[in-house]
mmCIF file of C-alpha atoms and ligand atoms in Angstrom:
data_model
loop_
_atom_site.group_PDB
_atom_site.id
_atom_site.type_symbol
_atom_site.label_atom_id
_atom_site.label_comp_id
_atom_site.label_asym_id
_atom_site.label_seq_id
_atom_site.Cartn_x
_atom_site.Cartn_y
_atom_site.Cartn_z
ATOM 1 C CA UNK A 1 48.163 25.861 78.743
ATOM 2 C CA UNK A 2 48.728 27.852 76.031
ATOM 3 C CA UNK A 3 52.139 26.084 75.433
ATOM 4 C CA UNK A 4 50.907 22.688 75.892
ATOM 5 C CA UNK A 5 48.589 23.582 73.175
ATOM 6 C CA UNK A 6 51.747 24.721 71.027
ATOM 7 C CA UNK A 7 53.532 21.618 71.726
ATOM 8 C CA UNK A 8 50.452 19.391 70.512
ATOM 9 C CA UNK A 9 50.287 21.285 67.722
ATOM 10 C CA UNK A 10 53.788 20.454 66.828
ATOM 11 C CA UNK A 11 53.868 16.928 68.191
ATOM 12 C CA UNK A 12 51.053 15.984 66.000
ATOM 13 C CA UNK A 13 52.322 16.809 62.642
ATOM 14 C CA UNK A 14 54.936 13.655 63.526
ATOM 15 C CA UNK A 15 52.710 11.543 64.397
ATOM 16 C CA UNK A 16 52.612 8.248 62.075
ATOM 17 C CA UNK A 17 49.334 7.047 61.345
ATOM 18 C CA UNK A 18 50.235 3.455 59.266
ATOM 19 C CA UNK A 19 46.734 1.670 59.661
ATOM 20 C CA UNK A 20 42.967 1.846 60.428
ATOM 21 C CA UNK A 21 43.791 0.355 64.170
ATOM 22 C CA UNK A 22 46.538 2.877 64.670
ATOM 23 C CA UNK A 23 43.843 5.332 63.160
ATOM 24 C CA UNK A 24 41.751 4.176 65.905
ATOM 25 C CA UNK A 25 43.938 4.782 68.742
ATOM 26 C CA UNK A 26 44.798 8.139 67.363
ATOM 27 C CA UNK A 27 41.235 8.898 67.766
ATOM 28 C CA UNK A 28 40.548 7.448 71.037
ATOM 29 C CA UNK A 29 43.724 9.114 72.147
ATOM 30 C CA UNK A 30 42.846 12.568 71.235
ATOM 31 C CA UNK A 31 39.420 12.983 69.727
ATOM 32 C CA UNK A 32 37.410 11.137 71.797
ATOM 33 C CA UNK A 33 35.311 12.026 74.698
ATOM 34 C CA UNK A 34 37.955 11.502 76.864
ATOM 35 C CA UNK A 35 40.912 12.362 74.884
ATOM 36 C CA UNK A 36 43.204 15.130 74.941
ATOM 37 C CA UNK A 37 41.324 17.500 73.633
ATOM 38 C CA UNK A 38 38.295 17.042 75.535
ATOM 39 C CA UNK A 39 40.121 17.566 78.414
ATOM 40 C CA UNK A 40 41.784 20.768 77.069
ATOM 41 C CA UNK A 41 38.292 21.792 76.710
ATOM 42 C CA UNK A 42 37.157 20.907 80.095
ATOM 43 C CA UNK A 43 40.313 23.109 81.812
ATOM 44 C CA UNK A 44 39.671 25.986 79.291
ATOM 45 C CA UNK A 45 36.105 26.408 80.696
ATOM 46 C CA UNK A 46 37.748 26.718 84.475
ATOM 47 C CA UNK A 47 39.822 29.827 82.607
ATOM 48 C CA UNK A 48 38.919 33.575 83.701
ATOM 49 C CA UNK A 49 36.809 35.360 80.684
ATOM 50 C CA UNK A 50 39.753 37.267 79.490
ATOM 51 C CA UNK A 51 42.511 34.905 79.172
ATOM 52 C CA UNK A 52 39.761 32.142 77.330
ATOM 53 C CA UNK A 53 40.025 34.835 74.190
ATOM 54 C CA UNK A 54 43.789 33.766 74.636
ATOM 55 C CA UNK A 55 43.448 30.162 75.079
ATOM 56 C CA UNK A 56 40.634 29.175 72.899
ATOM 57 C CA UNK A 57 42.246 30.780 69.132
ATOM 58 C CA UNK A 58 44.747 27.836 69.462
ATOM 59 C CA UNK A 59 42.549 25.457 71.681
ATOM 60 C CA UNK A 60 40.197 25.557 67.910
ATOM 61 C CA UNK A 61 43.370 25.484 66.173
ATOM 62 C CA UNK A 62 44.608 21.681 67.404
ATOM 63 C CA UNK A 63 40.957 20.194 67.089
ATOM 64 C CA UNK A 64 40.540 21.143 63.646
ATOM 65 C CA UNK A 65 44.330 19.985 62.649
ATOM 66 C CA UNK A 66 43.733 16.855 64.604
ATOM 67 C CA UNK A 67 39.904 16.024 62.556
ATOM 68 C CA UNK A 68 42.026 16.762 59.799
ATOM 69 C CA UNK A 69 44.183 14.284 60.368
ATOM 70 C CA UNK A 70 41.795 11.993 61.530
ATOM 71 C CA UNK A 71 39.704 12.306 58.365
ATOM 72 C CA UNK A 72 41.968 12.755 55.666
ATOM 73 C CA UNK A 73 43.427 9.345 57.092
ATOM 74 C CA UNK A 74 39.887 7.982 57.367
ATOM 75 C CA UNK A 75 39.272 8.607 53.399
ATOM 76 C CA UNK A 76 42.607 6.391 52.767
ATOM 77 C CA UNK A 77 42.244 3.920 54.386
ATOM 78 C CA UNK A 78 38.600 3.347 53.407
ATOM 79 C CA UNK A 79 39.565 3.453 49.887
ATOM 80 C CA UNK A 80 41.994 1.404 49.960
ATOM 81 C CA UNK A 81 39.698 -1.096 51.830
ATOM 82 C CA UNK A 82 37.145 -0.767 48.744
ATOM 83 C CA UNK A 83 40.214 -1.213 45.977
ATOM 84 C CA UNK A 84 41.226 -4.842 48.189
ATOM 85 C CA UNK A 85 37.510 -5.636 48.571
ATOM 86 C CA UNK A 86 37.443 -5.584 44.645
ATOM 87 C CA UNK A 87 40.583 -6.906 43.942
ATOM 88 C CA UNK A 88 38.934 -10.103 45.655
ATOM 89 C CA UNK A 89 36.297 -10.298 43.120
ATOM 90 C CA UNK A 90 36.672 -13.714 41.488
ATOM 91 C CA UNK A 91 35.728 -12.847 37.897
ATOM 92 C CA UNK A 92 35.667 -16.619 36.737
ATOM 93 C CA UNK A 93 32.784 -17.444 38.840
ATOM 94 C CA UNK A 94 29.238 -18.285 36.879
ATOM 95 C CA UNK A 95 26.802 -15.660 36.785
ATOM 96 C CA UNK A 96 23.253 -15.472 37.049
ATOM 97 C CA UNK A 97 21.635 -14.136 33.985
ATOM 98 C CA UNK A 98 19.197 -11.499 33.998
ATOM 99 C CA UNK A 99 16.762 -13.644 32.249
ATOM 100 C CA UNK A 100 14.538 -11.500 29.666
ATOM 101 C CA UNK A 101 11.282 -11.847 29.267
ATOM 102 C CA UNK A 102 9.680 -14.275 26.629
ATOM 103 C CA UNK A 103 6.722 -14.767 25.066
ATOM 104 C CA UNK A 104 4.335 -17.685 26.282
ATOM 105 C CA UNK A 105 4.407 -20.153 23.371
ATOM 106 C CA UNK A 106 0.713 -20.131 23.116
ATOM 107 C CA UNK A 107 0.771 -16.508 22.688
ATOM 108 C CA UNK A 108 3.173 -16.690 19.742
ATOM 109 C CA UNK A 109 0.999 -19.365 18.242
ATOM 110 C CA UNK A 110 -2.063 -16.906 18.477
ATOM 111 C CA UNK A 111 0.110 -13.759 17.021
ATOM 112 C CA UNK A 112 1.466 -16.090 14.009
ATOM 113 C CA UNK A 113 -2.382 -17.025 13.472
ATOM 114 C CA UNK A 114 -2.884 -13.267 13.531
ATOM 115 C CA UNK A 115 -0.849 -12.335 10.507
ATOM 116 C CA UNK A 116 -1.795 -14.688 8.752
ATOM 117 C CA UNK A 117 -5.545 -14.003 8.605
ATOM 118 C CA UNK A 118 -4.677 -10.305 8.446
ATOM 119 C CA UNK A 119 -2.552 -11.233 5.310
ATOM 120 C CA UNK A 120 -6.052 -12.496 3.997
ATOM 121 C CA UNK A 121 -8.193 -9.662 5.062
ATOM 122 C CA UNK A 122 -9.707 -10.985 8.988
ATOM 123 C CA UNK A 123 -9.906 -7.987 11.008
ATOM 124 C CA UNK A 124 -9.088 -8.994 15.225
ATOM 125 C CA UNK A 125 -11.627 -8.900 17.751
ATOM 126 C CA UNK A 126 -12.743 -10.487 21.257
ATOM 127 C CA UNK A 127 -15.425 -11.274 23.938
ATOM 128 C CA UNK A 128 -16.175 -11.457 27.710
ATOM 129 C CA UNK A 129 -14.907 -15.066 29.107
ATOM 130 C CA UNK A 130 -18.087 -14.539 31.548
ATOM 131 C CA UNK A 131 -21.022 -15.215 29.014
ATOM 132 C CA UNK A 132 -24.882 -15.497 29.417
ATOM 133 C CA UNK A 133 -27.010 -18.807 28.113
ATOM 134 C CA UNK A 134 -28.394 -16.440 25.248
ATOM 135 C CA UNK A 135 -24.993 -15.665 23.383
ATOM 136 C CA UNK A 136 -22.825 -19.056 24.323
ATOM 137 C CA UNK A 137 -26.098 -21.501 23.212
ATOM 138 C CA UNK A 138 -29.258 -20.094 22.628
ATOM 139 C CA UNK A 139 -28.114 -17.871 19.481
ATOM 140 C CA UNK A 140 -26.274 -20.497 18.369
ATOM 141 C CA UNK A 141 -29.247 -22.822 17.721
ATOM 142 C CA UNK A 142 -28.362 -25.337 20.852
ATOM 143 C CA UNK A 143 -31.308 -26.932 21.841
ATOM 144 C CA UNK A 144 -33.009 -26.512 24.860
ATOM 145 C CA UNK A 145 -31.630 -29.643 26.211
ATOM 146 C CA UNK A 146 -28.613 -30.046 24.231
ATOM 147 C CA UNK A 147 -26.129 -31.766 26.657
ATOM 148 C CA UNK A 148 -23.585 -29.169 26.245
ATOM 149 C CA UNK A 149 -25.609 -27.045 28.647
ATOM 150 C CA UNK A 150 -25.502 -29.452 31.288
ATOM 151 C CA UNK A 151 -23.764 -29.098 34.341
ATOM 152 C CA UNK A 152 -21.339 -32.016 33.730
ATOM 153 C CA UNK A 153 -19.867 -29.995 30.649
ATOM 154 C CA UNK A 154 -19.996 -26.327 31.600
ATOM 155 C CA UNK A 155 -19.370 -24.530 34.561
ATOM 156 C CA UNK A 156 -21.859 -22.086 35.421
ATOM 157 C CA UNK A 157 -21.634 -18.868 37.797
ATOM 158 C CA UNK A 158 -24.977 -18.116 38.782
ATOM 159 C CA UNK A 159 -26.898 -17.376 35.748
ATOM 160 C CA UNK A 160 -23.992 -17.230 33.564
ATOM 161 C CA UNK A 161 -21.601 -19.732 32.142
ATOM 162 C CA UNK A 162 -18.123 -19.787 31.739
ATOM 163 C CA UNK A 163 -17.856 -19.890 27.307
ATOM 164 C CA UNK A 164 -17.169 -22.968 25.917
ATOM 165 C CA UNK A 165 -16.192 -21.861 23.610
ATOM 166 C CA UNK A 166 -15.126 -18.397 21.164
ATOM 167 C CA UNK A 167 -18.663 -18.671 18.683
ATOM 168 C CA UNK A 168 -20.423 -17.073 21.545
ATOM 169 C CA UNK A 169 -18.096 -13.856 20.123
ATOM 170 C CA UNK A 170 -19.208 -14.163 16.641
ATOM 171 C CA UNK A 171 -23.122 -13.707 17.769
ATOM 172 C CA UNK A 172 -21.559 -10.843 19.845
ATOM 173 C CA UNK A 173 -20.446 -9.379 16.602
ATOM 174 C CA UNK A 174 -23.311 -10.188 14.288
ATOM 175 C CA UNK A 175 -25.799 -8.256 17.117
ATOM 176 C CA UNK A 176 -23.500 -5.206 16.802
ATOM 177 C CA UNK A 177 -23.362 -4.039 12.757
ATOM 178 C CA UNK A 178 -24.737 -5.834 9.562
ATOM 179 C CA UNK A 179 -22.760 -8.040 7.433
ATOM 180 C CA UNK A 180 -20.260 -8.181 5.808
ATOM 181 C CA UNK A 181 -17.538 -9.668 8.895
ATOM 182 C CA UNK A 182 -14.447 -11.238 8.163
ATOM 183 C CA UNK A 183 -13.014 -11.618 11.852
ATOM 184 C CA UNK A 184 -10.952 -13.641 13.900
ATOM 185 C CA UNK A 185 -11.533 -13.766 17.286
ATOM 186 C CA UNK A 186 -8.763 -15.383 19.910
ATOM 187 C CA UNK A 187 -9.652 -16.640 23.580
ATOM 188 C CA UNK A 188 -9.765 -18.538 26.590
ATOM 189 C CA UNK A 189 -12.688 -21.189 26.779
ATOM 190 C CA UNK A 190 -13.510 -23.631 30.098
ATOM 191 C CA UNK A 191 -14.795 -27.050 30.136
ATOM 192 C CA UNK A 192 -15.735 -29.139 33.024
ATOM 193 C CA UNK A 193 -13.609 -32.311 32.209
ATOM 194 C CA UNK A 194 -11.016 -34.531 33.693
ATOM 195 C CA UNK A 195 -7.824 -33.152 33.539
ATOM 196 C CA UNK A 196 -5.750 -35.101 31.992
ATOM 197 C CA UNK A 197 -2.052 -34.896 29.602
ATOM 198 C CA UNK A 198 -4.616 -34.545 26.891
ATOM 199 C CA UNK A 199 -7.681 -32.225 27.805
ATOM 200 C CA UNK A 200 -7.668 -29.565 30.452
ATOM 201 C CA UNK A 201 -10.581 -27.738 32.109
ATOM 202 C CA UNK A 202 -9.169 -24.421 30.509
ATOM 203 C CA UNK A 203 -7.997 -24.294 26.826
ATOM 204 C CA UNK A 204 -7.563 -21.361 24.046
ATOM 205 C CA UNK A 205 -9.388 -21.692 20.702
ATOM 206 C CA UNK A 206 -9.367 -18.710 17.455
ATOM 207 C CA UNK A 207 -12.584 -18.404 16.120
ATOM 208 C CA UNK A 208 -13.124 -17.268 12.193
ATOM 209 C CA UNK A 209 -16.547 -15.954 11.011
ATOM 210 C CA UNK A 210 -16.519 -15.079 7.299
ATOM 211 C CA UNK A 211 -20.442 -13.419 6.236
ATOM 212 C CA UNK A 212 -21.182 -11.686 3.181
ATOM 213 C CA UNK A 213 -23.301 -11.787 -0.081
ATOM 214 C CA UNK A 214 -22.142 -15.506 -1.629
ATOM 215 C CA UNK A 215 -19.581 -16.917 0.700
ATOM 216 C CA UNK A 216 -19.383 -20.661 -0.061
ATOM 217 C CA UNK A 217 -18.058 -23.657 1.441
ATOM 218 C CA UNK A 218 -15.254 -23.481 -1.007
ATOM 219 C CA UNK A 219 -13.978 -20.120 0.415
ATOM 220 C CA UNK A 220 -14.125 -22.342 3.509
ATOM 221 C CA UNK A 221 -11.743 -24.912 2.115
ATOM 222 C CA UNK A 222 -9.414 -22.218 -0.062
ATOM 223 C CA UNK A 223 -9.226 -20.109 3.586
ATOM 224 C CA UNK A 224 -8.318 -23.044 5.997
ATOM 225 C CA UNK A 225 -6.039 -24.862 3.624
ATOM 226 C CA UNK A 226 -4.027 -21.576 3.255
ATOM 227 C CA UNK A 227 -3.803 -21.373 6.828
ATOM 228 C CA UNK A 228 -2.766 -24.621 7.101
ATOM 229 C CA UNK A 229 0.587 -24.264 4.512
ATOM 230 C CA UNK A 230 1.695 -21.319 6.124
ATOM 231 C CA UNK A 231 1.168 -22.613 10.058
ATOM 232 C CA UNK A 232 2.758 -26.074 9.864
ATOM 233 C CA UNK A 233 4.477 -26.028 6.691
ATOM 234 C CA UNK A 234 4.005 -25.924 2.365
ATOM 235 C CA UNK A 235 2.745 -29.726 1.660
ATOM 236 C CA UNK A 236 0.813 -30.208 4.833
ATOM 237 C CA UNK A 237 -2.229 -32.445 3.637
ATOM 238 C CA UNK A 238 -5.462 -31.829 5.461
ATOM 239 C CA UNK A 239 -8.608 -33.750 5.135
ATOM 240 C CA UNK A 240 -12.333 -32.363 5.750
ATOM 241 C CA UNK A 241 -14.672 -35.001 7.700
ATOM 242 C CA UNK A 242 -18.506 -34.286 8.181
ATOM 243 C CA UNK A 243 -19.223 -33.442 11.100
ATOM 244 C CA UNK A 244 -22.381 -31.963 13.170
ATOM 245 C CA UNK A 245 -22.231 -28.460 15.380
ATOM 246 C CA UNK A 246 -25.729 -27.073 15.736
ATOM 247 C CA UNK A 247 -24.279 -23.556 14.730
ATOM 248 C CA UNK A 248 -23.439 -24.861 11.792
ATOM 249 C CA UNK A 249 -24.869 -27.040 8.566
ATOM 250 C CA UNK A 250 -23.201 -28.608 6.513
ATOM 251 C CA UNK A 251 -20.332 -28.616 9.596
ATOM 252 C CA UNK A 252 -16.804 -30.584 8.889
ATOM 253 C CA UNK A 253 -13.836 -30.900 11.025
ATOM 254 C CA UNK A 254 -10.295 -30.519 9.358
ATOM 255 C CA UNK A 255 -8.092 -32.712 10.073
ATOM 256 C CA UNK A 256 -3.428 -32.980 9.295
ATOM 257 C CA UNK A 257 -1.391 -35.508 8.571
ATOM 258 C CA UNK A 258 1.318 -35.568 10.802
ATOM 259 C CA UNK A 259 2.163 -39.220 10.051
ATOM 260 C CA UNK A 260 2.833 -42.440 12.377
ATOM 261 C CA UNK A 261 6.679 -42.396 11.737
ATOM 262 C CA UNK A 262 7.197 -41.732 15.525
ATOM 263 C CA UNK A 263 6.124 -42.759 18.762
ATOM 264 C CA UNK A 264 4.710 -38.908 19.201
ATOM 265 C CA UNK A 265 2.850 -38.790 16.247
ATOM 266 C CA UNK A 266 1.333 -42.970 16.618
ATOM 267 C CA UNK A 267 0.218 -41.663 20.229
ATOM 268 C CA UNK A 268 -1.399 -37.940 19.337
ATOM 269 C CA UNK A 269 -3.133 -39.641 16.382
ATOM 270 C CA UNK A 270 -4.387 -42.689 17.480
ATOM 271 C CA UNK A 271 -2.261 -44.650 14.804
ATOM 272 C CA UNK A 272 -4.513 -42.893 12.161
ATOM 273 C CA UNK A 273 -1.442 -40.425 11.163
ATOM 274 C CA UNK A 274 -4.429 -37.719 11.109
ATOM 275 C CA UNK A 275 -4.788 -35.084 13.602
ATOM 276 C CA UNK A 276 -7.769 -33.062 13.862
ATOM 277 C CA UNK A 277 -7.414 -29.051 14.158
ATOM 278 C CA UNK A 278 -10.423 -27.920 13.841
ATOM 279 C CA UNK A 279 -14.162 -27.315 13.290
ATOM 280 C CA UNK A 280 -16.196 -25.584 10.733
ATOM 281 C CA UNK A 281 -19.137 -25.363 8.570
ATOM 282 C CA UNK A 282 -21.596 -23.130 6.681
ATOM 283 C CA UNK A 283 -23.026 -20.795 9.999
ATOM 284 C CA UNK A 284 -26.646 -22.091 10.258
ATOM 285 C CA UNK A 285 -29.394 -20.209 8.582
ATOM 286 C CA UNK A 286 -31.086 -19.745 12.454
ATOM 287 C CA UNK A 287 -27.710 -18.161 13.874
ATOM 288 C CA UNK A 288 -27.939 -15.744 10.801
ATOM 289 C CA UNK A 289 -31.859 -15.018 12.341
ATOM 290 C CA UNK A 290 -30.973 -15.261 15.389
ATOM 291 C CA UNK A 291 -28.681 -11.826 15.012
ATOM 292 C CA UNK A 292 -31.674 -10.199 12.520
ATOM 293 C CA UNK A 293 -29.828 -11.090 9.696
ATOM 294 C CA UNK A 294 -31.557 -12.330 5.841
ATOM 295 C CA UNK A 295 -30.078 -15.956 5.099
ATOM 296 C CA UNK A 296 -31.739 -15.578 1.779
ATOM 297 C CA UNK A 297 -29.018 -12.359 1.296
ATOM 298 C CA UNK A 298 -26.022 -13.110 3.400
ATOM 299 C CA UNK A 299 -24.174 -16.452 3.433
ATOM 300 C CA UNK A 300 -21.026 -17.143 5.779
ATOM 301 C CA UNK A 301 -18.348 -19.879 7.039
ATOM 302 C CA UNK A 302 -17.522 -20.284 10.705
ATOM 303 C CA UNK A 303 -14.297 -22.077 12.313
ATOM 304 C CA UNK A 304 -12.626 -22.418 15.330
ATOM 305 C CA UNK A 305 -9.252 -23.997 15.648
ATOM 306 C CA UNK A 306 -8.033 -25.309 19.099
ATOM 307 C CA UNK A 307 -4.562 -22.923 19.818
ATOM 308 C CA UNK A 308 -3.614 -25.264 22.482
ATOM 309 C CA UNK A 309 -3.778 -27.971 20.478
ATOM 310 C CA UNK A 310 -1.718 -26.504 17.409
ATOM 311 C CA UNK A 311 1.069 -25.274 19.827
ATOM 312 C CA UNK A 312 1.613 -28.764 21.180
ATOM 313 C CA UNK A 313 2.113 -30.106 17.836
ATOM 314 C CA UNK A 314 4.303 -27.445 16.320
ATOM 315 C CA UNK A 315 6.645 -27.560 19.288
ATOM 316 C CA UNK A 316 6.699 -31.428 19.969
ATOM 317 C CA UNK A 317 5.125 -30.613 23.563
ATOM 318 C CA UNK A 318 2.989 -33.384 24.901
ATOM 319 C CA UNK A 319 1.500 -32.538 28.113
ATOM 320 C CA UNK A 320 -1.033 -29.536 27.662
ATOM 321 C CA UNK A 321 -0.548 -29.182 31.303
ATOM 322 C CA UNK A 322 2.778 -27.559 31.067
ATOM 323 C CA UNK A 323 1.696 -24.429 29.209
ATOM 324 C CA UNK A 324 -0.124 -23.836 32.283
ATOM 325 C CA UNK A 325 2.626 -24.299 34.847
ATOM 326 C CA UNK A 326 4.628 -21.336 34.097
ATOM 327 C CA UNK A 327 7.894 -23.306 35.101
ATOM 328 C CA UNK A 328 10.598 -21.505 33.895
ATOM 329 C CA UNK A 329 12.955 -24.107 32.420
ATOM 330 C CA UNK A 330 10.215 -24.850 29.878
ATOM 331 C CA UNK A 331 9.098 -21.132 28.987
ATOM 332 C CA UNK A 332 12.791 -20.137 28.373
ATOM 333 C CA UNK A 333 12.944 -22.588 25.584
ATOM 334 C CA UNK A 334 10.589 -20.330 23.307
ATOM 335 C CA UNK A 335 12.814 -17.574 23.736
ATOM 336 C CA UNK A 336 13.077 -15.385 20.949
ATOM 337 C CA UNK A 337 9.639 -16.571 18.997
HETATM 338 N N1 DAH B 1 -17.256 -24.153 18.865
HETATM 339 C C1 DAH B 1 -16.751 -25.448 18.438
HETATM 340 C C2 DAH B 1 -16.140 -26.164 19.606
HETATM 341 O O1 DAH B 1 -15.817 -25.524 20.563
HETATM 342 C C3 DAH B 1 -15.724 -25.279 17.361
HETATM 343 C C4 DAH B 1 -16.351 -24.779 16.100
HETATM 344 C C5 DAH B 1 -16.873 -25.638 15.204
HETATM 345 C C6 DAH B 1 -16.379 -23.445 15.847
HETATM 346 C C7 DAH B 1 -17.450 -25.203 14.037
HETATM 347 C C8 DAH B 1 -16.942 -22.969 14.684
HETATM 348 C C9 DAH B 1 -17.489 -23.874 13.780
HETATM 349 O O2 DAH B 1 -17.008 -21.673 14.385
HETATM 350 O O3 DAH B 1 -18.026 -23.403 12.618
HETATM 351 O O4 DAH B 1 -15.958 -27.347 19.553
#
């Protein structure tokens, strides 16, 4: 046996191994269960206890040369395979990008409003989108049976109401600290209409509340007509129309001119060329009470602008309902904003 062994051991190191199949039958041939070696193995444990010290040294010997073999092989080959596999790689083909992320262009619109009331002095805050009778009407001098809180208008959720809009936030703020504010406050508001390319049942506004000793309407004016230059442009016009809010007296709605040059422009604006933004006024001398504040000390302007609206004309997009669709084709085109 032991010579057998010695002849393996010989024959072996010939051996020409040229492929992964020829790999494969050197395996089968000696490594496997049935192979030659596990047949070595099976006479060596017939062997008398002395002569197996004899046998086995060398029996160890050719299993370990032949796994060797087999694996050193094995590593080859396998590379090899890899290096082909790669070599295949068609580097001309189109790629899918790894899109980034971008920001929502409503979002942008709200951060561009941001800095510019910061640049004028507005500090930022914000209010629960779940809001009781009390702070979206009552302190804001709606009537008892002002239509507004009717069912057709406003959702309710048991004894609360979805806002309707951001001024419930600015009673918020009045009830917390005495005057002066000079905040801007950015949300979501719901309204129970028809959905439509025009109006949706969800939409954003940014509310302003200016109170201190002597604010007048003309720091109204001077504030929105700023705000108006740097949003849409130097040489915007605006126009101020009177207006009724019951939070507010006088009240006024600000309207652009965006023109009736194109089709766009005819459609958003009726064929007037004006577009309104927004609505303000003087806050109402019962709101002031309302939050335990003197009207005979403090004075203050209120406005809230519609952010949905805004974005829609600053970026030409004319269905409201796809800022609410999240399809990616149209976010990706405010990449970068
Ligand atoms: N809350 C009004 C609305 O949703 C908008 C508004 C008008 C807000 C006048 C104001 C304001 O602060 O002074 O239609």
């Amino acid at each position: 046996m032991i010579e057998k062994i010695q002849r393996l051991l010989k024959e072996i190191k010939k051996i020409e191994i040229k492929n992964s199949e020829e790999l494969e039958s050197f395996r089968l041939q000696y490594l496997s269960r049935k192979g030659v070696v596990s047949q070595l193995f099976d006479e060596f444990k017939k062997f008398p206890g002395i002569e197996k010290k004899d046998v086995g040294k060398p029996l160890n010997l050719l299993k370990q040369e032949l796994e060797k073999i087999f694996n050193s092989k094995k590593e080859n080959f396998d590379l090899e395979k890899n290096s082909q596999l790669t070599q295949n790689i068609d580097s001309s083909l189109p790629v899918y990008k790894n899109l980034p992320a971008s920001t929502h262009p409503l979002k942008a619109v709200e951060n561009k409003l941001i800095d510019i009331f910061y640049s004028l002095g507005f500090d930022y805050s914000e209010g629960p989108e779940i809001e009781d009778d009390h702070h979206n009407f009552g302190a804001l001098n709606f009537e008892e049976d002002h239509p507004a809180r009717d069912m057709q208008d406003t959702f309710f959720v048991g004894d609360y109401v979805l806002r309707t809009h951001t001024s419930s936030v600015q009673i918020r703020e009045m009830e917390k600290k005495n005057p002066p504010y000079r905040l801007i406050m950015p949300g979501r508001v719901y309204r129970n209409e028809a959905v439509s390319s025009r109006s949706n049942c969800f939409f954003h506004q940014i509310e302003g509340l200016y109170v201190d000793k002597g604010v007048t309407f003309a720091d109204l004016k001077q504030t929105l007509y700023y705000f108006v230059q740097q949003f849409f442009g130097e040489g915007t016009e605006v126009r101020f129309r009177a207006s009724y809010f019951p939070f507010t007296e006088p009240s006024a709605e600000m309207d652009i001119w965006i023109g009736t040059e194109s089709e766009d422009t005819k459609r958003l604006s009726k064929g007037t060329g004006w577009l309104e933004v927004l609505g303000c006024g003087m806050v109402h001398p019962n709101v002031l009470k309302s939050c335990s504040i003197d009207p005979d000390i403090y004075t203050g302007y209120a406005f809230g602008i519609g952010m949905d609206r805004i974005t829609m004309l600053k970026y030409g997009i004319n269905d409201i309902r796809t800022l609410f669709q999240n399809d990616i084709r149209m976010l990706q085109q405010f990449q970068g904003l």
